[in-house]
Amino acid sequence: MKNIVVVGSQWGDEGKGKIVDWLSEQADVVIRFQGGHNAGHTLVIDGVTYKLRLLPSGIVRKNKISIIGNGVVVDPWALIEEIEEIKSKGVQVDTDNFIISESANLILPFHREMDEIREDAAGKEKIGTTRRGIGPAYEDKVGRRSIRVMDLRSEKNLDQRLESVLIHHNAIRKGLGKKIFEKEKLKNDLLKIAPEILKFSQPVWFKIDQFKRQKKKILFEGAQGILLDVDHGTYPFVTSSNTVASSAATGTGCGPNSINYVLGITKAYTTRVGEGPFPTELKDDIGELLGTRGKEFGTVTSRKRRCGWFDGVLVRQTIKISGIDGIALTKLDVLDELDEIKMCVQYDLDGKKIDYLPAAVDDQLKIKPIYKTFAGWKTSTNGVKNIDELPENAKNYVYAVEDFIGTKISSISTSPERDDTILIENPFEI
């Protein structure tokens, strides 16, 4: 038995959906452990495209148990909408295959409004959030005033909890000249939707312990990427949760000894959505080419992604921070048309060479990438399933990446299709 954590090793959008789908076919249980409905995973199965936001990727597979852990913030209306959407495509979602942690915190309408108010007021200092209320919901969680799934069981308790959280939010809203938020309508809306949420509610920590005793294979599915981690990312241009692999334990209710293997999903180049430092960003024709060939638009927001060369310094750093055991390299085929390919191997900070990303945002914005250049292969790698069939220059690039980051590449993705993968090492079979 092996339990695997899948995390993005860059700024998200690394192609986790395809890899998680492949792994979920082998797993018994798939668990989301952080984030909200701001992170999208796109799966293509038998010609059908599924765009998931909150639901774990295992939901589209029969005889799998999918779980939303306590580390996730849940918009209950968005969740019900997503369940109905996925059911309309013939996918089963019921109490036999889907569980929500009773301790998960809820995203409410005033969280979404606060997200928008702050972003609009920030001007040039905006973070680039998805405006879905994820950040404000996490703030209320840490502030101990949040509404949790379990609070929906009692009208009296819900009334008291809403009173507490709205004292805080309405004080801020009044200070910003915004209309105060009325409690009664929200309470009634929550009570109306409560049965649809509560029927899936269980103590997830207890279920995980049960699954471990039954020797079930558990797949912990991360959202976003390590460089968006609130502690280890490019702060303040980060998400509001910990995206590193160790959060799988905290965000579900199990010990770190429950994790046997950490798989880092890594794009063969680099992308970023929203604001913030991006040392290898390309604002030229090559950047446009990468975006076009890679179809670099957000699954949830449709926002255009910023594109750049592969940053080996960053990935090497996230591997160490998150304890990554193996790398799934994605979108190699996007590089097929390039005459030459570059990889960042060092930074220049005010004339000094450094081999790590500095913590201060001012330094992150100043650093200049130092590149190593590789000859392109100018041949299609689309659909290749054996590493020996790759063009020689493509193999040279892959091996150079592996050597520089110091971690084994366990698979290489050569198209969005699940079967178009060069499998070197299966984490579930090690």
mmCIF file of N, CA and C in Angstrom, residues 259-351:
data_model
loop_
_atom_site.group_PDB
_atom_site.id
_atom_site.type_symbol
_atom_site.label_atom_id
_atom_site.label_comp_id
_atom_site.label_asym_id
_atom_site.label_seq_id
_atom_site.Cartn_x
_atom_site.Cartn_y
_atom_site.Cartn_z
ATOM 1 N N ILE A 259 1.990 9.666 4.491
ATOM 2 C CA ILE A 259 2.439 10.004 3.135
ATOM 3 C C ILE A 259 3.671 9.188 2.786
ATOM 4 N N ASN A 260 3.591 8.452 1.695
ATOM 5 C CA ASN A 260 4.700 7.587 1.293
ATOM 6 C C ASN A 260 5.490 8.102 0.106
ATOM 7 N N TYR A 261 4.864 8.956 -0.704
ATOM 8 C CA TYR A 261 5.524 9.431 -1.928
ATOM 9 C C TYR A 261 4.927 10.775 -2.305
ATOM 10 N N VAL A 262 5.793 11.722 -2.691
ATOM 11 C CA VAL A 262 5.335 13.039 -3.144
ATOM 12 C C VAL A 262 5.703 13.205 -4.612
ATOM 13 N N LEU A 263 4.678 13.422 -5.429
ATOM 14 C CA LEU A 263 4.887 13.609 -6.868
ATOM 15 C C LEU A 263 4.684 15.076 -7.208
ATOM 16 N N GLY A 264 5.696 15.689 -7.816
ATOM 17 C CA GLY A 264 5.604 17.091 -8.201
ATOM 18 C C GLY A 264 5.307 17.219 -9.688
ATOM 19 N N ILE A 265 4.202 17.860 -10.013
ATOM 20 C CA ILE A 265 3.866 18.076 -11.419
ATOM 21 C C ILE A 265 4.588 19.332 -11.898
ATOM 22 N N THR A 266 5.309 19.206 -13.015
ATOM 23 C CA THR A 266 6.213 20.264 -13.462
ATOM 24 C C THR A 266 6.094 20.467 -14.959
ATOM 25 N N LYS A 267 5.761 21.670 -15.356
ATOM 26 C CA LYS A 267 5.654 21.997 -16.781
ATOM 27 C C LYS A 267 7.054 22.156 -17.380
ATOM 28 N N ALA A 268 7.212 21.796 -18.660
ATOM 29 C CA ALA A 268 8.520 21.860 -19.331
ATOM 30 C C ALA A 268 8.948 23.296 -19.614
ATOM 31 N N TYR A 269 8.060 24.237 -19.346
ATOM 32 C CA TYR A 269 8.381 25.664 -19.349
ATOM 33 C C TYR A 269 7.711 26.230 -18.094
ATOM 34 N N THR A 270 7.482 27.518 -18.003
ATOM 35 C CA THR A 270 6.885 28.083 -16.788
ATOM 36 C C THR A 270 5.729 28.992 -17.141
ATOM 37 N N THR A 271 4.659 28.944 -16.337
ATOM 38 C CA THR A 271 3.546 29.880 -16.511
ATOM 39 C C THR A 271 3.128 30.432 -15.159
ATOM 40 N N ARG A 272 2.443 31.561 -15.217
ATOM 41 C CA ARG A 272 1.888 32.147 -14.003
ATOM 42 C C ARG A 272 0.633 32.940 -14.357
ATOM 43 N N VAL A 273 -0.381 32.839 -13.502
ATOM 44 C CA VAL A 273 -1.591 33.631 -13.649
ATOM 45 C C VAL A 273 -1.605 34.705 -12.567
ATOM 46 N N GLY A 274 -2.051 35.891 -12.927
ATOM 47 C CA GLY A 274 -2.150 36.957 -11.932
ATOM 48 C C GLY A 274 -0.850 37.735 -11.795
ATOM 49 N N GLU A 275 -0.801 38.525 -10.731
ATOM 50 C CA GLU A 275 0.331 39.432 -10.518
ATOM 51 C C GLU A 275 1.482 38.714 -9.808
ATOM 52 N N GLY A 276 2.626 39.419 -9.719
ATOM 53 C CA GLY A 276 3.741 38.913 -8.932
ATOM 54 C C GLY A 276 4.986 38.640 -9.743
ATOM 55 N N PRO A 277 6.114 38.398 -9.058
ATOM 56 C CA PRO A 277 7.397 38.154 -9.715
ATOM 57 C C PRO A 277 7.364 36.930 -10.627
ATOM 58 N N PHE A 278 8.117 37.009 -11.708
ATOM 59 C CA PHE A 278 8.216 35.900 -12.669
ATOM 60 C C PHE A 278 9.532 36.092 -13.417
ATOM 61 N N PRO A 279 10.651 35.614 -12.860
ATOM 62 C CA PRO A 279 11.972 35.917 -13.412
ATOM 63 C C PRO A 279 12.168 35.551 -14.876
ATOM 64 N N THR A 280 11.593 34.444 -15.344
ATOM 65 C CA THR A 280 11.867 33.982 -16.717
ATOM 66 C C THR A 280 10.749 34.335 -17.691
ATOM 67 N N GLU A 281 9.864 35.265 -17.300
ATOM 68 C CA GLU A 281 8.737 35.615 -18.169
ATOM 69 C C GLU A 281 9.214 36.144 -19.521
ATOM 70 N N LEU A 282 8.522 35.734 -20.583
ATOM 71 C CA LEU A 282 8.823 36.161 -21.941
ATOM 72 C C LEU A 282 7.679 37.008 -22.476
ATOM 73 N N LYS A 283 7.943 38.267 -22.723
ATOM 74 C CA LYS A 283 6.917 39.159 -23.266
ATOM 75 C C LYS A 283 7.175 39.401 -24.750
ATOM 76 N N ASP A 284 7.502 38.317 -25.454
ATOM 77 C CA ASP A 284 7.839 38.411 -26.874
ATOM 78 C C ASP A 284 7.094 37.336 -27.659
ATOM 79 N N ASP A 285 7.519 37.118 -28.889
ATOM 80 C CA ASP A 285 6.851 36.140 -29.761
ATOM 81 C C ASP A 285 6.955 34.721 -29.217
ATOM 82 N N ILE A 286 8.067 34.418 -28.545
ATOM 83 C CA ILE A 286 8.217 33.060 -27.989
ATOM 84 C C ILE A 286 7.220 32.852 -26.859
ATOM 85 N N GLY A 287 7.054 33.879 -26.014
ATOM 86 C CA GLY A 287 6.059 33.792 -24.951
ATOM 87 C C GLY A 287 4.660 33.598 -25.508
ATOM 88 N N GLU A 288 4.353 34.305 -26.593
ATOM 89 C CA GLU A 288 3.047 34.154 -27.246
ATOM 90 C C GLU A 288 2.894 32.753 -27.832
ATOM 91 N N LEU A 289 3.966 32.247 -28.430
ATOM 92 C CA LEU A 289 3.928 30.905 -29.021
ATOM 93 C C LEU A 289 3.655 29.848 -27.956
ATOM 94 N N LEU A 290 4.351 29.961 -26.820
ATOM 95 C CA LEU A 290 4.135 29.011 -25.722
ATOM 96 C C LEU A 290 2.682 29.058 -25.249
ATOM 97 N N GLY A 291 2.146 30.272 -25.124
ATOM 98 C CA GLY A 291 0.769 30.426 -24.681
ATOM 99 C C GLY A 291 -0.230 29.861 -25.658
ATOM 100 N N THR A 292 0.031 30.052 -26.945
ATOM 101 C CA THR A 292 -0.886 29.562 -27.973
ATOM 102 C C THR A 292 -0.831 28.049 -28.087
ATOM 103 N N ARG A 293 0.405 27.507 -28.217
ATOM 104 C CA ARG A 293 0.547 26.056 -28.358
ATOM 105 C C ARG A 293 0.127 25.317 -27.091
ATOM 106 N N GLY A 294 0.380 25.932 -25.943
ATOM 107 C CA GLY A 294 0.044 25.283 -24.674
ATOM 108 C C GLY A 294 -1.376 25.531 -24.210
ATOM 109 N N LYS A 295 -2.128 26.329 -25.016
ATOM 110 C CA LYS A 295 -3.511 26.687 -24.634
ATOM 111 C C LYS A 295 -3.553 27.204 -23.189
ATOM 112 N N GLU A 296 -2.734 28.208 -22.940
ATOM 113 C CA GLU A 296 -2.536 28.698 -21.581
ATOM 114 C C GLU A 296 -3.598 29.721 -21.168
ATOM 115 N N PHE A 297 -4.766 29.168 -20.853
ATOM 116 C CA PHE A 297 -5.862 29.949 -20.303
ATOM 117 C C PHE A 297 -6.407 29.208 -19.092
ATOM 118 N N GLY A 298 -6.769 29.945 -18.035
ATOM 119 C CA GLY A 298 -7.206 29.323 -16.790
ATOM 120 C C GLY A 298 -8.466 28.502 -16.945
ATOM 121 N N THR A 299 -8.500 27.313 -16.305
ATOM 122 C CA THR A 299 -9.668 26.438 -16.341
ATOM 123 C C THR A 299 -10.877 27.107 -15.708
ATOM 124 N N VAL A 300 -10.667 27.799 -14.598
ATOM 125 C CA VAL A 300 -11.775 28.415 -13.861
ATOM 126 C C VAL A 300 -12.072 29.814 -14.373
ATOM 127 N N THR A 301 -11.026 30.618 -14.582
ATOM 128 C CA THR A 301 -11.222 32.042 -14.866
ATOM 129 C C THR A 301 -11.100 32.403 -16.339
ATOM 130 N N SER A 302 -10.509 31.519 -17.155
ATOM 131 C CA SER A 302 -10.216 31.790 -18.570
ATOM 132 C C SER A 302 -9.180 32.906 -18.739
ATOM 133 N N ARG A 303 -8.517 33.292 -17.632
ATOM 134 C CA ARG A 303 -7.493 34.329 -17.729
ATOM 135 C C ARG A 303 -6.279 33.809 -18.489
ATOM 136 N N LYS A 304 -5.684 34.677 -19.306
ATOM 137 C CA LYS A 304 -4.486 34.317 -20.047
ATOM 138 C C LYS A 304 -3.318 34.163 -19.081
ATOM 139 N N ARG A 305 -2.550 33.102 -19.252
ATOM 140 C CA ARG A 305 -1.394 32.874 -18.388
ATOM 141 C C ARG A 305 -0.146 33.531 -18.967
ATOM 142 N N ARG A 306 0.678 34.042 -18.085
ATOM 143 C CA ARG A 306 1.986 34.562 -18.467
ATOM 144 C C ARG A 306 2.911 33.362 -18.707
ATOM 145 N N CYS A 307 3.757 33.443 -19.729
ATOM 146 C CA CYS A 307 4.597 32.291 -20.090
ATOM 147 C C CYS A 307 6.074 32.676 -20.097
ATOM 148 N N GLY A 308 6.931 31.691 -19.808
ATOM 149 C CA GLY A 308 8.373 31.927 -19.817
ATOM 150 C C GLY A 308 9.148 30.627 -19.862
ATOM 151 N N TRP A 309 10.461 30.748 -19.884
ATOM 152 C CA TRP A 309 11.338 29.572 -19.925
ATOM 153 C C TRP A 309 11.267 28.785 -18.614
ATOM 154 N N PHE A 310 11.673 27.545 -18.671
ATOM 155 C CA PHE A 310 11.725 26.698 -17.481
ATOM 156 C C PHE A 310 12.719 27.290 -16.483
ATOM 157 N N ASP A 311 12.274 27.437 -15.247
ATOM 158 C CA ASP A 311 13.131 27.993 -14.186
ATOM 159 C C ASP A 311 13.580 26.852 -13.283
ATOM 160 N N GLY A 312 14.777 26.347 -13.566
ATOM 161 C CA GLY A 312 15.309 25.225 -12.798
ATOM 162 C C GLY A 312 15.618 25.585 -11.357
ATOM 163 N N VAL A 313 15.971 26.850 -11.117
ATOM 164 C CA VAL A 313 16.291 27.288 -9.757
ATOM 165 C C VAL A 313 15.041 27.195 -8.880
ATOM 166 N N LEU A 314 13.923 27.668 -9.405
ATOM 167 C CA LEU A 314 12.677 27.634 -8.648
ATOM 168 C C LEU A 314 12.218 26.207 -8.377
ATOM 169 N N VAL A 315 12.248 25.370 -9.398
ATOM 170 C CA VAL A 315 11.760 23.995 -9.230
ATOM 171 C C VAL A 315 12.649 23.227 -8.265
ATOM 172 N N ARG A 316 13.949 23.428 -8.351
ATOM 173 C CA ARG A 316 14.865 22.774 -7.416
ATOM 174 C C ARG A 316 14.546 23.194 -5.984
ATOM 175 N N GLN A 317 14.176 24.463 -5.817
ATOM 176 C CA GLN A 317 13.836 24.983 -4.486
ATOM 177 C C GLN A 317 12.527 24.374 -3.976
ATOM 178 N N THR A 318 11.508 24.298 -4.826
ATOM 179 C CA THR A 318 10.225 23.747 -4.384
ATOM 180 C C THR A 318 10.321 22.252 -4.105
ATOM 181 N N ILE A 319 11.206 21.578 -4.798
ATOM 182 C CA ILE A 319 11.434 20.144 -4.535
ATOM 183 C C ILE A 319 11.942 19.948 -3.113
ATOM 184 N N LYS A 320 12.865 20.803 -2.707
ATOM 185 C CA LYS A 320 13.417 20.694 -1.349
ATOM 186 C C LYS A 320 12.373 21.072 -0.295
ATOM 187 N N ILE A 321 11.614 22.139 -0.564
ATOM 188 C CA ILE A 321 10.624 22.616 0.403
ATOM 189 C C ILE A 321 9.510 21.600 0.616
ATOM 190 N N SER A 322 9.108 20.927 -0.461
ATOM 191 C CA SER A 322 7.939 20.036 -0.384
ATOM 192 C C SER A 322 8.307 18.557 -0.304
ATOM 193 N N GLY A 323 9.593 18.242 -0.283
ATOM 194 C CA GLY A 323 9.994 16.840 -0.153
ATOM 195 C C GLY A 323 9.566 15.990 -1.331
ATOM 196 N N ILE A 324 9.694 16.540 -2.537
ATOM 197 C CA ILE A 324 9.240 15.837 -3.745
ATOM 198 C C ILE A 324 10.173 14.673 -4.073
ATOM 199 N N ASP A 325 9.564 13.506 -4.306
ATOM 200 C CA ASP A 325 10.319 12.288 -4.622
ATOM 201 C C ASP A 325 10.488 12.072 -6.114
ATOM 202 N N GLY A 326 9.560 12.535 -6.911
ATOM 203 C CA GLY A 326 9.612 12.336 -8.352
ATOM 204 C C GLY A 326 8.849 13.435 -9.067
ATOM 205 N N ILE A 327 9.225 13.650 -10.333
ATOM 206 C CA ILE A 327 8.632 14.720 -11.130
ATOM 207 C C ILE A 327 7.867 14.127 -12.313
ATOM 208 N N ALA A 328 6.655 14.632 -12.530
ATOM 209 C CA ALA A 328 5.907 14.336 -13.753
ATOM 210 C C ALA A 328 6.059 15.556 -14.649
ATOM 211 N N LEU A 329 6.840 15.443 -15.693
ATOM 212 C CA LEU A 329 7.127 16.560 -16.602
ATOM 213 C C LEU A 329 6.030 16.637 -17.660
ATOM 214 N N THR A 330 5.358 17.781 -17.743
ATOM 215 C CA THR A 330 4.220 17.912 -18.655
ATOM 216 C C THR A 330 4.502 18.900 -19.786
ATOM 217 N N LYS A 331 3.714 18.776 -20.845
ATOM 218 C CA LYS A 331 3.692 19.706 -21.980
ATOM 219 C C LYS A 331 5.033 19.815 -22.702
ATOM 220 N N LEU A 332 5.775 18.725 -22.766
ATOM 221 C CA LEU A 332 7.034 18.740 -23.517
ATOM 222 C C LEU A 332 6.778 19.069 -24.979
ATOM 223 N N ASP A 333 5.660 18.596 -25.514
ATOM 224 C CA ASP A 333 5.345 18.786 -26.936
ATOM 225 C C ASP A 333 5.142 20.250 -27.310
ATOM 226 N N VAL A 334 4.841 21.106 -26.326
ATOM 227 C CA VAL A 334 4.629 22.527 -26.606
ATOM 228 C C VAL A 334 5.919 23.174 -27.119
ATOM 229 N N LEU A 335 7.065 22.587 -26.787
ATOM 230 C CA LEU A 335 8.362 23.153 -27.172
ATOM 231 C C LEU A 335 8.828 22.692 -28.549
ATOM 232 N N ASP A 336 8.033 21.865 -29.228
ATOM 233 C CA ASP A 336 8.482 21.198 -30.457
ATOM 234 C C ASP A 336 8.962 22.132 -31.565
ATOM 235 N N GLU A 337 8.386 23.331 -31.695
ATOM 236 C CA GLU A 337 8.679 24.200 -32.837
ATOM 237 C C GLU A 337 9.838 25.164 -32.608
ATOM 238 N N LEU A 338 10.397 25.164 -31.398
ATOM 239 C CA LEU A 338 11.402 26.174 -31.057
ATOM 240 C C LEU A 338 12.793 25.818 -31.587
ATOM 241 N N ASP A 339 13.509 26.830 -32.073
ATOM 242 C CA ASP A 339 14.880 26.619 -32.572
ATOM 243 C C ASP A 339 15.835 26.344 -31.421
ATOM 244 N N GLU A 340 15.634 27.044 -30.321
ATOM 245 C CA GLU A 340 16.439 26.807 -29.129
ATOM 246 C C GLU A 340 15.578 26.967 -27.889
ATOM 247 N N ILE A 341 15.998 26.311 -26.820
ATOM 248 C CA ILE A 341 15.234 26.274 -25.573
ATOM 249 C C ILE A 341 16.181 26.663 -24.445
ATOM 250 N N LYS A 342 15.672 27.466 -23.515
ATOM 251 C CA LYS A 342 16.525 27.929 -22.422
ATOM 252 C C LYS A 342 16.001 27.445 -21.078
ATOM 253 N N MET A 343 16.922 27.248 -20.155
ATOM 254 C CA MET A 343 16.592 26.879 -18.783
ATOM 255 C C MET A 343 17.363 27.796 -17.845
ATOM 256 N N CYS A 344 16.651 28.389 -16.895
ATOM 257 C CA CYS A 344 17.302 29.250 -15.911
ATOM 258 C C CYS A 344 18.059 28.389 -14.905
ATOM 259 N N VAL A 345 19.359 28.676 -14.731
ATOM 260 C CA VAL A 345 20.194 27.878 -13.837
ATOM 261 C C VAL A 345 20.801 28.701 -12.696
ATOM 262 N N GLN A 346 20.573 30.030 -12.739
ATOM 263 C CA GLN A 346 21.100 30.920 -11.705
ATOM 264 C C GLN A 346 20.410 32.274 -11.845
ATOM 265 N N TYR A 347 20.530 33.105 -10.812
ATOM 266 C CA TYR A 347 20.012 34.466 -10.890
ATOM 267 C C TYR A 347 21.144 35.464 -10.694
ATOM 268 N N ASP A 348 20.925 36.647 -11.236
ATOM 269 C CA ASP A 348 21.801 37.780 -10.981
ATOM 270 C C ASP A 348 21.018 38.786 -10.137
ATOM 271 N N LEU A 349 21.494 39.057 -8.932
ATOM 272 C CA LEU A 349 20.873 40.041 -8.053
ATOM 273 C C LEU A 349 21.873 41.148 -7.771
ATOM 274 N N ASP A 350 21.676 42.274 -8.424
ATOM 275 C CA ASP A 350 22.570 43.431 -8.266
ATOM 276 C C ASP A 350 24.028 43.053 -8.500
ATOM 277 N N GLY A 351 24.265 42.246 -9.531
ATOM 278 C CA GLY A 351 25.617 41.862 -9.892
ATOM 279 C C GLY A 351 26.167 40.645 -9.173
#
